[in-house]
Short mmCIF file of C-alpha atoms in Angstrom, two decimals:
data_model
loop_
_atom_site.label_atom_id
_atom_site.label_comp_id
_atom_site.label_asym_id
_atom_site.label_seq_id
_atom_site.Cartn_x
_atom_site.Cartn_y
_atom_site.Cartn_z
CA MET A 25 -41.51 -31.14 -13.78
CA LYS A 26 -40.45 -34.35 -15.46
CA ALA A 27 -38.84 -36.75 -12.98
CA GLU A 28 -35.64 -36.98 -15.02
CA TYR A 29 -35.13 -33.21 -14.72
CA ILE A 30 -33.74 -33.76 -11.22
CA ASN A 31 -30.71 -35.57 -12.69
CA PRO A 32 -28.80 -32.54 -14.03
CA PHE A 33 -29.16 -30.89 -10.61
CA ILE A 34 -27.85 -34.03 -8.90
CA SER A 35 -24.82 -34.42 -11.14
CA SER A 36 -24.02 -30.72 -11.01
CA THR A 37 -24.23 -30.75 -7.20
CA SER A 38 -21.89 -33.75 -6.97
CA ASN A 39 -19.47 -32.12 -9.39
CA VAL A 40 -19.41 -28.71 -7.66
CA PHE A 41 -18.91 -30.29 -4.23
CA LYS A 42 -16.13 -32.54 -5.50
CA THR A 43 -14.24 -29.86 -7.41
CA MET A 44 -14.96 -26.67 -5.47
CA VAL A 45 -15.65 -27.80 -1.90
CA GLY A 46 -13.39 -30.84 -1.74
CA ILE A 47 -16.16 -33.03 -0.36
CA GLU A 48 -17.93 -35.92 -2.07
CA PRO A 49 -21.44 -36.04 -0.63
CA ILE A 50 -23.29 -39.36 -0.78
CA LYS A 51 -26.49 -39.06 -2.78
CA GLY A 52 -29.50 -40.30 -0.87
CA ASP A 53 -33.20 -40.55 -1.63
CA VAL A 54 -34.96 -38.48 -4.24
CA TYR A 55 -38.32 -37.31 -2.90
CA VAL A 56 -41.37 -35.45 -4.12
CA LYS A 57 -41.70 -32.26 -2.10
CA LYS A 58 -45.24 -31.99 -0.86
CA ALA A 59 -46.89 -28.66 -0.20
CA ASN A 60 -47.40 -29.35 3.48
CA GLU A 61 -44.08 -31.05 4.02
CA ARG A 62 -42.19 -29.00 6.55
CA MET A 63 -38.52 -29.81 6.46
CA ALA A 64 -36.67 -27.23 8.48
CA TYR A 65 -33.09 -26.06 8.00
CA ASP A 66 -30.90 -23.21 9.21
CA VAL A 67 -29.29 -21.90 6.02
CA SER A 68 -30.77 -21.98 2.52
CA GLY A 69 -29.84 -20.58 -0.84
CA VAL A 70 -32.47 -19.88 -3.50
CA ILE A 71 -31.94 -19.14 -7.19
CA GLY A 72 -34.68 -18.55 -9.72
CA LEU A 73 -34.44 -20.00 -13.23
CA ALA A 74 -36.31 -18.28 -16.04
CA GLY A 75 -36.45 -18.57 -19.80
CA GLN A 76 -37.80 -21.28 -22.09
CA ALA A 77 -38.18 -23.27 -18.86
CA SER A 78 -38.77 -21.62 -15.49
CA GLY A 79 -38.32 -22.78 -11.95
CA SER A 80 -35.97 -22.53 -9.02
CA ILE A 81 -33.29 -24.41 -7.17
CA VAL A 82 -32.87 -24.43 -3.40
CA ILE A 83 -30.08 -25.75 -1.20
CA SER A 84 -30.87 -26.15 2.51
CA LEU A 85 -28.37 -27.04 5.21
CA PRO A 86 -28.05 -27.27 8.99
CA THR A 87 -25.65 -24.68 10.47
CA LYS A 88 -22.89 -27.17 11.28
CA LEU A 89 -22.79 -28.50 7.71
CA ALA A 90 -22.97 -25.00 6.19
CA LEU A 91 -19.84 -24.06 8.16
CA LYS A 92 -18.03 -27.25 7.15
CA ILE A 93 -18.85 -26.80 3.46
CA VAL A 94 -17.86 -23.15 3.42
CA GLU A 95 -14.59 -24.06 5.13
CA GLY A 96 -13.91 -26.46 2.28
CA PHE A 97 -14.86 -23.83 -0.29
CA LEU A 98 -12.96 -20.88 1.21
CA GLY A 99 -10.13 -22.81 2.82
CA GLU A 100 -10.54 -21.08 6.17
CA LYS A 101 -12.13 -22.04 9.47
CA LYS A 102 -15.62 -20.67 10.06
CA THR A 103 -17.36 -20.74 13.42
CA GLU A 104 -20.47 -18.67 12.75
CA ILE A 105 -22.79 -17.78 9.90
CA ASP A 106 -21.39 -14.44 8.76
CA ASP A 107 -21.42 -12.65 5.39
CA ASP A 108 -18.53 -14.79 4.10
CA VAL A 109 -20.59 -17.89 4.76
CA THR A 110 -23.82 -16.61 3.19
CA ASP A 111 -21.86 -15.28 0.18
CA ALA A 112 -20.18 -18.67 -0.22
CA VAL A 113 -23.47 -20.61 0.02
CA GLY A 114 -24.89 -18.34 -2.69
CA GLU A 115 -21.81 -18.84 -4.87
CA ILE A 116 -21.88 -22.61 -4.48
CA LEU A 117 -25.58 -22.69 -5.43
CA ASN A 118 -24.86 -20.40 -8.38
CA MET A 119 -22.26 -22.87 -9.65
CA ILE A 120 -24.68 -25.78 -9.18
CA ALA A 121 -27.32 -23.88 -11.17
CA GLY A 122 -24.73 -23.03 -13.84
CA GLY A 123 -23.66 -26.65 -14.19
CA ALA A 124 -27.28 -27.83 -14.46
CA LYS A 125 -28.00 -25.11 -17.03
CA GLN A 126 -25.18 -26.48 -19.21
CA ILE A 127 -26.59 -30.00 -19.07
CA PHE A 128 -30.15 -28.83 -19.80
CA SER A 129 -28.94 -26.81 -22.78
CA GLN A 130 -27.59 -30.04 -24.30
CA ILE A 131 -31.13 -31.47 -24.29
CA GLY A 132 -32.50 -28.28 -25.80
CA LEU A 133 -33.95 -26.72 -22.66
CA SER A 134 -32.68 -23.22 -21.98
CA PHE A 135 -33.06 -20.85 -19.08
CA LYS A 136 -31.15 -18.04 -17.43
CA ILE A 137 -30.10 -17.87 -13.81
CA SER A 138 -31.15 -15.09 -11.45
CA ILE A 139 -29.01 -13.84 -8.58
CA PRO A 140 -29.03 -15.97 -5.42
CA ASN A 141 -30.70 -15.06 -2.13
CA VAL A 142 -29.50 -16.74 1.05
CA ILE A 143 -31.82 -17.25 4.00
CA VAL A 144 -30.56 -17.57 7.56
CA GLY A 145 -32.90 -18.50 10.39
CA ARG A 146 -33.17 -21.41 12.73
CA ASP A 147 -35.70 -24.01 11.51
CA HIS A 148 -37.04 -22.03 8.58
CA MET A 149 -39.05 -23.77 5.91
CA ILE A 150 -39.23 -23.08 2.19
CA THR A 151 -42.42 -23.74 0.29
CA LYS A 152 -43.45 -23.52 -3.32
CA HIS A 153 -46.98 -23.02 -4.56
CA SER A 154 -48.97 -26.16 -3.81
CA THR A 155 -49.57 -26.73 -7.54
CA ILE A 156 -45.84 -26.70 -8.36
CA ASN A 157 -44.23 -30.07 -8.89
CA CYS A 158 -40.94 -30.02 -7.00
CA LEU A 159 -38.37 -32.79 -6.49
CA GLY A 160 -35.71 -32.97 -3.83
CA VAL A 161 -32.66 -35.05 -3.18
CA LYS A 162 -30.85 -35.68 0.08
CA PHE A 163 -27.08 -35.66 0.24
CA LYS A 164 -25.12 -37.04 3.17
CA VAL A 165 -21.82 -35.59 4.40
CA GLY A 166 -20.62 -37.56 7.42
CA ASP A 167 -23.60 -37.65 9.80
CA GLN A 168 -25.15 -34.49 8.34
CA ILE A 169 -27.69 -34.09 5.57
CA PHE A 170 -28.33 -31.27 3.12
CA VAL A 171 -30.97 -31.15 0.44
CA ILE A 172 -31.25 -29.81 -3.08
CA GLU A 173 -34.82 -29.08 -4.18
CA ALA A 174 -35.62 -28.13 -7.75
CA ALA A 175 -38.68 -27.27 -9.78
CA LEU A 176 -38.52 -26.72 -13.52
CA LYS A 177 -41.44 -26.49 -15.88
CA ASP A 178 -41.36 -26.28 -19.65
CA LYS A 179 -43.26 -23.34 -21.00
CA MET B 29 -28.66 -1.43 -9.73
CA LYS B 30 -29.57 2.09 -10.74
CA ALA B 31 -31.47 3.88 -7.97
CA GLU B 32 -34.44 4.62 -10.22
CA TYR B 33 -34.93 0.89 -10.83
CA ILE B 34 -36.67 0.65 -7.46
CA ASN B 35 -39.57 2.77 -8.77
CA PRO B 36 -41.29 0.15 -10.96
CA PHE B 37 -41.25 -2.22 -7.97
CA ILE B 38 -42.79 0.47 -5.75
CA SER B 39 -45.57 1.39 -8.15
CA SER B 40 -46.33 -2.25 -8.93
CA THR B 41 -46.51 -3.08 -5.20
CA SER B 42 -48.89 -0.18 -4.55
CA ASN B 43 -51.03 -1.19 -7.50
CA VAL B 44 -51.24 -4.90 -6.60
CA PHE B 45 -52.09 -4.12 -2.97
CA LYS B 46 -54.77 -1.61 -3.98
CA THR B 47 -56.42 -3.77 -6.63
CA MET B 48 -55.86 -7.34 -5.40
CA VAL B 49 -55.55 -7.04 -1.61
CA GLY B 50 -57.86 -4.09 -1.01
CA ILE B 51 -55.26 -2.31 1.10
CA GLU B 52 -53.38 0.89 0.28
CA PRO B 53 -50.03 0.65 2.06
CA ILE B 54 -48.22 3.89 2.85
CA LYS B 55 -44.83 4.01 1.17
CA GLY B 56 -42.03 4.77 3.61
CA ASP B 57 -38.29 5.12 3.29
CA VAL B 58 -36.23 3.67 0.48
CA TYR B 59 -33.01 2.19 1.87
CA VAL B 60 -29.84 0.60 0.58
CA LYS B 61 -29.69 -2.97 1.84
CA LYS B 62 -26.29 -3.55 3.35
CA ALA B 63 -24.69 -6.97 3.41
CA ASN B 64 -24.58 -7.13 7.17
CA GLU B 65 -27.95 -5.54 7.74
CA ARG B 66 -30.05 -8.09 9.51
CA MET B 67 -33.69 -7.22 9.28
CA ALA B 68 -35.69 -10.17 10.48
CA TYR B 69 -39.19 -11.16 9.39
CA ASP B 70 -41.46 -14.18 9.69
CA VAL B 71 -42.72 -14.73 6.14
CA SER B 72 -40.89 -13.88 2.92
CA GLY B 73 -41.47 -14.47 -0.76
CA VAL B 74 -38.56 -14.59 -3.22
CA ILE B 75 -38.70 -14.48 -7.01
CA GLY B 76 -35.70 -14.53 -9.33
CA LEU B 77 -35.62 -12.31 -12.41
CA ALA B 78 -33.44 -13.39 -15.33
CA GLY B 79 -32.92 -12.27 -18.90
CA GLN B 80 -31.38 -9.13 -20.39
CA ALA B 81 -31.36 -7.93 -16.76
CA SER B 82 -31.09 -10.29 -13.81
CA GLY B 83 -31.92 -9.95 -10.16
CA SER B 84 -34.55 -10.81 -7.62
CA ILE B 85 -37.43 -9.36 -5.68
CA VAL B 86 -38.22 -10.19 -2.07
CA ILE B 87 -41.25 -9.36 0.08
CA SER B 88 -40.84 -9.81 3.85
CA LEU B 89 -43.60 -9.53 6.42
CA PRO B 90 -44.31 -10.15 10.09
CA THR B 91 -46.82 -12.98 10.69
CA LYS B 92 -49.68 -10.68 11.76
CA LEU B 93 -49.43 -8.60 8.59
CA ALA B 94 -49.06 -11.66 6.35
CA LEU B 95 -52.35 -12.99 7.73
CA LYS B 96 -54.09 -9.64 7.28
CA ILE B 97 -52.90 -9.26 3.68
CA VAL B 98 -53.84 -12.79 2.72
CA GLU B 99 -57.28 -12.26 4.26
CA GLY B 100 -57.70 -9.25 1.96
CA PHE B 101 -56.46 -11.25 -1.01
CA LEU B 102 -58.47 -14.44 -0.43
CA GLY B 103 -61.47 -12.89 1.29
CA GLU B 104 -61.38 -15.33 4.17
CA LYS B 105 -60.17 -15.17 7.77
CA LYS B 106 -56.73 -16.67 8.38
CA THR B 107 -55.34 -17.37 11.83
CA GLU B 108 -52.16 -19.29 11.03
CA ILE B 109 -49.54 -19.54 8.31
CA ASP B 110 -50.79 -22.51 6.31
CA ASP B 111 -50.40 -23.50 2.64
CA ASP B 112 -53.15 -21.10 1.58
CA VAL B 113 -51.19 -18.24 3.13
CA THR B 114 -47.82 -19.18 1.64
CA ASP B 115 -49.44 -19.78 -1.76
CA ALA B 116 -51.10 -16.36 -1.57
CA VAL B 117 -47.88 -14.56 -0.57
CA GLY B 118 -46.16 -16.19 -3.57
CA GLU B 119 -49.02 -15.17 -5.87
CA ILE B 120 -49.01 -11.58 -4.64
CA LEU B 121 -45.25 -11.34 -5.17
CA ASN B 122 -45.64 -12.90 -8.61
CA MET B 123 -48.13 -10.17 -9.55
CA ILE B 124 -45.80 -7.48 -8.20
CA ALA B 125 -42.94 -8.91 -10.28
CA GLY B 126 -45.23 -9.11 -13.32
CA GLY B 127 -46.31 -5.49 -12.96
CA ALA B 128 -42.69 -4.33 -12.59
CA LYS B 129 -41.68 -6.40 -15.61
CA GLN B 130 -44.28 -4.56 -17.71
CA ILE B 131 -42.94 -1.17 -16.64
CA PHE B 132 -39.31 -2.18 -17.24
CA SER B 133 -40.19 -3.48 -20.71
CA GLN B 134 -41.41 0.03 -21.60
CA ILE B 135 -37.92 1.38 -20.91
CA GLY B 136 -36.35 -1.42 -22.94
CA LEU B 137 -35.21 -3.65 -20.08
CA SER B 138 -36.51 -7.19 -20.35
CA PHE B 139 -36.41 -10.16 -18.03
CA LYS B 140 -38.43 -13.25 -17.26
CA ILE B 141 -39.85 -14.22 -13.91
CA SER B 142 -39.01 -17.47 -12.14
CA ILE B 143 -41.41 -19.31 -9.85
CA PRO B 144 -41.74 -17.93 -6.31
CA ASN B 145 -40.41 -19.57 -3.15
CA VAL B 146 -41.94 -18.63 0.18
CA ILE B 147 -39.94 -18.83 3.40
CA VAL B 148 -41.57 -19.30 6.78
CA GLY B 149 -39.55 -19.05 9.96
CA ARG B 150 -39.56 -16.75 12.93
CA ASP B 151 -36.95 -14.00 12.59
CA HIS B 152 -35.29 -15.26 9.45
CA MET B 153 -33.03 -12.99 7.44
CA ILE B 154 -32.45 -12.83 3.71
CA THR B 155 -29.10 -11.80 2.33
CA LYS B 156 -27.71 -11.22 -1.11
CA HIS B 157 -24.07 -11.46 -2.07
CA SER B 158 -22.20 -8.59 -0.43
CA THR B 159 -21.22 -7.22 -3.86
CA ILE B 160 -24.86 -7.01 -5.04
CA ASN B 161 -26.44 -3.59 -4.96
CA CYS B 162 -29.91 -4.02 -3.47
CA LEU B 163 -32.54 -1.41 -2.62
CA GLY B 164 -35.47 -1.81 -0.29
CA VAL B 165 -38.59 0.12 0.51
CA LYS B 166 -40.72 0.02 3.63
CA PHE B 167 -44.50 0.02 3.39
CA LYS B 168 -46.76 0.70 6.35
CA VAL B 169 -50.15 -0.93 6.86
CA GLY B 170 -51.68 0.31 10.11
CA ASP B 171 -48.97 -0.15 12.75
CA GLN B 172 -47.23 -2.92 10.79
CA ILE B 173 -44.41 -2.72 8.27
CA PHE B 174 -43.50 -4.91 5.33
CA VAL B 175 -40.58 -4.47 2.97
CA ILE B 176 -39.93 -5.00 -0.71
CA GLU B 177 -36.26 -5.52 -1.59
CA ALA B 178 -35.10 -5.63 -5.17
CA ALA B 179 -31.83 -6.05 -7.02
CA LEU B 180 -31.60 -5.75 -10.79
CA LYS B 181 -28.46 -5.49 -12.82
CA ASP B 182 -28.14 -4.84 -16.54
CA LYS B 183 -26.06 -7.41 -18.32
#
């Protein structure tokens, strides 16, 4: 994955949060995800990308932030991770992937988006194959952090 | 998802396990995955499928069975879920997706395969959007059970 490929995911994330969630997260560090790096979160969404380029995009959040974000998205108070919350996390990630897809298509890189899966489980970790080059970016919302991790390789 | 679409995933899983893992799992019940069904596992692989049809395939296993299967695949004893194990689970799922893709292409349904993500976390659950029609199948290996869950929708 070329380092600059993280940028469409960053701008799409900022845009979706601003317009659909009503929150402007503060972009933090971009990091290279290492195979044995074990960052643990409570709720994650995963979408595969496949076509001329293939890869995946992951959003991982702590429970408290997942509830806050889904409240912004749905406009109703949420106190536990139920189907509404997992559906909403999947939908938000789907929009982020869709926005990034648009930007990539402008530079001639095309892919299609699979359906999202949402993982719920305290302190789960998501790994890619150790040979896959994956970049992540931290976003801050108040005192909470979520991450977007993306891998995309040209065929 | 048409009910018969689960069959290529079943035959590909049986074939990959037989030829690459050296284990012949016993196929059990096929089930409709409900939105609020919360089956919990320790290790899961997820691959997105996108193209003319889009969807995803998930394999979920308890830790003990993940270690046993990876031992069969790599030919070496494994006692904990390390990078070798998560890499191998991703590779096995990739081969299952590849085998299913071949079978679907023969009935005129084409898709590409994204890169796998592997989730590790005690008792995590994987959900799809509550409107997505997803089928699963249980496979038995000794006294342990793993599941394959697939969703595929025609465009």
